[in-house]
XYZ file of N, CA and C in Angstrom:
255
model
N -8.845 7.698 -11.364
C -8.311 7.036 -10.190
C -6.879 7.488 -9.964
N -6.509 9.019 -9.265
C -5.593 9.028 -8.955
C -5.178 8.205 -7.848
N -3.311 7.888 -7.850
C -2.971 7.179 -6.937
C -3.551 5.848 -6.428
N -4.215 5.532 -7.745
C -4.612 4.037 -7.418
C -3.758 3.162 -8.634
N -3.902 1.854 -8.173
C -3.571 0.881 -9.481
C -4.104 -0.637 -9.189
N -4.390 -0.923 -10.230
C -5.404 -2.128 -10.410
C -4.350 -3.398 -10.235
N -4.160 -4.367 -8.949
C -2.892 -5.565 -9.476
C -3.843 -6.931 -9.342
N -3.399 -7.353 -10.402
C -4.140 -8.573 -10.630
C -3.146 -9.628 -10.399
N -3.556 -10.757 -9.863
C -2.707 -11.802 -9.038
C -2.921 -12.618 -9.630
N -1.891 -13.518 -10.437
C -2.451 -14.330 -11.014
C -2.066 -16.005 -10.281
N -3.123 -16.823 -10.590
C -3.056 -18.531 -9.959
C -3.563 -19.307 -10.854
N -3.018 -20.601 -10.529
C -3.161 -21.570 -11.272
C -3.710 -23.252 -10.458
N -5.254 -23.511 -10.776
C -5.533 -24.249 -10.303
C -5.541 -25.148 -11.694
N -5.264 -26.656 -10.819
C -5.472 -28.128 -11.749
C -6.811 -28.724 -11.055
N -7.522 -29.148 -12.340
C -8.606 -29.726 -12.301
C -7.841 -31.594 -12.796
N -8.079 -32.399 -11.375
C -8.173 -33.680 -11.848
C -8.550 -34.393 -12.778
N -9.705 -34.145 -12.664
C -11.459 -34.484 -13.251
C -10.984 -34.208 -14.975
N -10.775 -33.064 -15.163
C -10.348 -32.151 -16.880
C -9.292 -32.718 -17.305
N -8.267 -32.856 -16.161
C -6.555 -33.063 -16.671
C -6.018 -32.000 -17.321
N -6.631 -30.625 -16.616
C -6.280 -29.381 -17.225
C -5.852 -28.340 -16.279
N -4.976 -27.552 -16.231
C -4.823 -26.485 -15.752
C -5.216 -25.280 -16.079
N -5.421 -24.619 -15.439
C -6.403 -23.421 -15.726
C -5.859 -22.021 -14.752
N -5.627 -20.942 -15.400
C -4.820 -19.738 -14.740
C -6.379 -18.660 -14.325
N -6.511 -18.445 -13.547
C -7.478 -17.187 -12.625
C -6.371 -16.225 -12.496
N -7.422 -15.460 -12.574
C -6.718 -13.453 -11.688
C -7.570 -13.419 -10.936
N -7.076 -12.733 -9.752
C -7.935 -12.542 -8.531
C -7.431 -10.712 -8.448
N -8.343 -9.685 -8.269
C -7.642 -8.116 -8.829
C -7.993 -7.622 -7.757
N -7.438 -6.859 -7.105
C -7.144 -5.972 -6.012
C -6.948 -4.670 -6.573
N -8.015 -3.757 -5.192
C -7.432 -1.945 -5.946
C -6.611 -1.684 -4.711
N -5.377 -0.969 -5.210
C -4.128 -0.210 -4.263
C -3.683 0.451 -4.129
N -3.507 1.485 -3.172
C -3.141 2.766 -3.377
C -1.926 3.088 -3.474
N -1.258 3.843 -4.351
C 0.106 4.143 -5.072
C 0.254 5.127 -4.531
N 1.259 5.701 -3.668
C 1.296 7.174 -2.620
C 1.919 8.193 -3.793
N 2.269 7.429 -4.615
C 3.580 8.408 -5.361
C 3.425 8.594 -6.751
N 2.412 7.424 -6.649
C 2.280 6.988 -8.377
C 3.385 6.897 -9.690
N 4.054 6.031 -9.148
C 5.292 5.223 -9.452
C 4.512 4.653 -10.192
N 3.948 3.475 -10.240
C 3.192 2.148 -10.843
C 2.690 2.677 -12.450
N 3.011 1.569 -13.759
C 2.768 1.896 -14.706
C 1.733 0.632 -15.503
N 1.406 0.439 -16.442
C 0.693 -0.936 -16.950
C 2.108 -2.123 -17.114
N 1.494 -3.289 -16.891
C 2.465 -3.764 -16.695
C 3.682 -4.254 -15.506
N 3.563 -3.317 -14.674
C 4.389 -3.250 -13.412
C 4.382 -4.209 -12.682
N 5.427 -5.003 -12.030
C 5.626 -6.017 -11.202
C 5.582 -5.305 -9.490
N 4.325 -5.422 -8.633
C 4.770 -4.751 -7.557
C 4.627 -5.432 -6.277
N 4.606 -5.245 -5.356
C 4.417 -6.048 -3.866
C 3.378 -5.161 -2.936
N 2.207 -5.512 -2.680
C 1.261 -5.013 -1.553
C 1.112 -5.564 -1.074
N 0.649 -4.621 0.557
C -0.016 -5.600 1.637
C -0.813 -4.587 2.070
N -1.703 -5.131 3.018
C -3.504 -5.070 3.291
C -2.822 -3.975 4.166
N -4.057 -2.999 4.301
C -3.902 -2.221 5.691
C -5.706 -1.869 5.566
N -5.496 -0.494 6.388
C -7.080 -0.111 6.552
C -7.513 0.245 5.394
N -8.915 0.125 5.544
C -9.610 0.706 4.329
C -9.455 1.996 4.013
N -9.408 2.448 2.584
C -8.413 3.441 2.401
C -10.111 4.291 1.561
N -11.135 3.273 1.131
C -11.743 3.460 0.114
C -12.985 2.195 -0.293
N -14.211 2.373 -0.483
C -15.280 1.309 -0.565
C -14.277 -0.127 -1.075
N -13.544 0.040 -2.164
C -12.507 -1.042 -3.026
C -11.448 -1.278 -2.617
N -10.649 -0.078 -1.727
C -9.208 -0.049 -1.831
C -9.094 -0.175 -0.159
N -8.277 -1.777 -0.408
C -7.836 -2.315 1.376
C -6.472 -2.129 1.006
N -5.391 -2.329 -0.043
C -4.287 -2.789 -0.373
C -3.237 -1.370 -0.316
N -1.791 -1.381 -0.237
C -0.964 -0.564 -0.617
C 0.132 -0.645 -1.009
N 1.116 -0.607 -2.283
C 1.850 -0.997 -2.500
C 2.779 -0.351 -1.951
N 3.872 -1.292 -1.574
C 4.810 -1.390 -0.467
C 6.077 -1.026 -1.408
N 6.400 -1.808 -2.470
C 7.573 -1.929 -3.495
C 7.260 -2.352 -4.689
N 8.229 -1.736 -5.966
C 7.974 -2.233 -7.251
C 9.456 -2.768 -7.424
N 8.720 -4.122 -7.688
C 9.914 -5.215 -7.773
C 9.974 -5.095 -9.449
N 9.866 -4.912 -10.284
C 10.147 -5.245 -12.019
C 9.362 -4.269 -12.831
N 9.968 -3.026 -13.286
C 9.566 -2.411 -14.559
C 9.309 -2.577 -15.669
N 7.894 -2.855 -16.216
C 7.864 -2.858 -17.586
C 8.328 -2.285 -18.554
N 9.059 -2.558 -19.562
C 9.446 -1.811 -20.574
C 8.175 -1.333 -21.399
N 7.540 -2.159 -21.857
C 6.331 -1.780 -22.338
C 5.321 -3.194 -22.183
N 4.289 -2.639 -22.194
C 2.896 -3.741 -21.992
C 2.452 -4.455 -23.288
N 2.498 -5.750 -22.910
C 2.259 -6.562 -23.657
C 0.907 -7.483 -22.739
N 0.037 -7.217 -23.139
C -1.082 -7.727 -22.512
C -0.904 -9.641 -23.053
N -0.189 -10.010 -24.223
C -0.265 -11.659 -24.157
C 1.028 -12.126 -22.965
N 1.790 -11.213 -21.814
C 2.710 -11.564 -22.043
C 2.355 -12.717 -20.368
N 1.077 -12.878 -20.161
C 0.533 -12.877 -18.548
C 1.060 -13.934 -18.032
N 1.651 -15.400 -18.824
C 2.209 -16.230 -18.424
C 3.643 -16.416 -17.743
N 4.332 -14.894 -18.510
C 5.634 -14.767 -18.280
C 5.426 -14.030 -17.028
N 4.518 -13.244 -16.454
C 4.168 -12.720 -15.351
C 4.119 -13.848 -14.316
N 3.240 -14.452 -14.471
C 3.389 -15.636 -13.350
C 4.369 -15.928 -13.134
N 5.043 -16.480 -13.966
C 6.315 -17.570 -13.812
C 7.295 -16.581 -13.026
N 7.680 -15.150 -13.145
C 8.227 -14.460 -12.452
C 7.971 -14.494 -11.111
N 6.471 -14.157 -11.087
C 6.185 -13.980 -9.776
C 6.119 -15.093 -8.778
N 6.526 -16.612 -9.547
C 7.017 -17.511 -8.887
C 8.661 -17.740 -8.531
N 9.382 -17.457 -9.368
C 10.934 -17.484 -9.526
C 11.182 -15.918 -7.716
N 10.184 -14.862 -8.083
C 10.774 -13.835 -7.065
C 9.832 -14.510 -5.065
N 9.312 -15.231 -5.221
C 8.213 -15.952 -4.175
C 9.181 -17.413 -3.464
């Protein structure tokens, strides 16, 4: 997959009923013109035409560089992507 990258969005729904919160990814494919984007990467897309059967999305800007990927780190991802929202 050149010039693509996988961004997964992450949300957080509360269940009444449980008294639990619970985090979903919702994943989008996007096309990277430059292929800037690394694992890890904090970036900003928006929709345009279909580019590809998967790929509606294109990233616009990379707001936060990973130093390196830490796949436990997904909570600290959110919370960013609430603090920059």
């Amino acid at each position: 997959m050149d010039k693509s990258v996988k961004v997964a969005v992450p949300r957080q729904k509360h269940f009444r009923k449980l008294e639990k919160t619970i985090w979903r990814d919702k994943k989008f494919t996007a096309h990277d013109e430059y292929s800037l984007c690394s694992v890890g990467d904090m970036v900003k897309i928006r929709s345009c035409r279909p580019l590809s059967k998967t790929k509606h999305f294109i990233v616009t800007e990379l707001l936060h560089q990973a130093e390196h990927f830490d796949p436990s780190a997904k909570l600290d991802v959110a919370k960013r992507i609430s603090e920059v929202a």
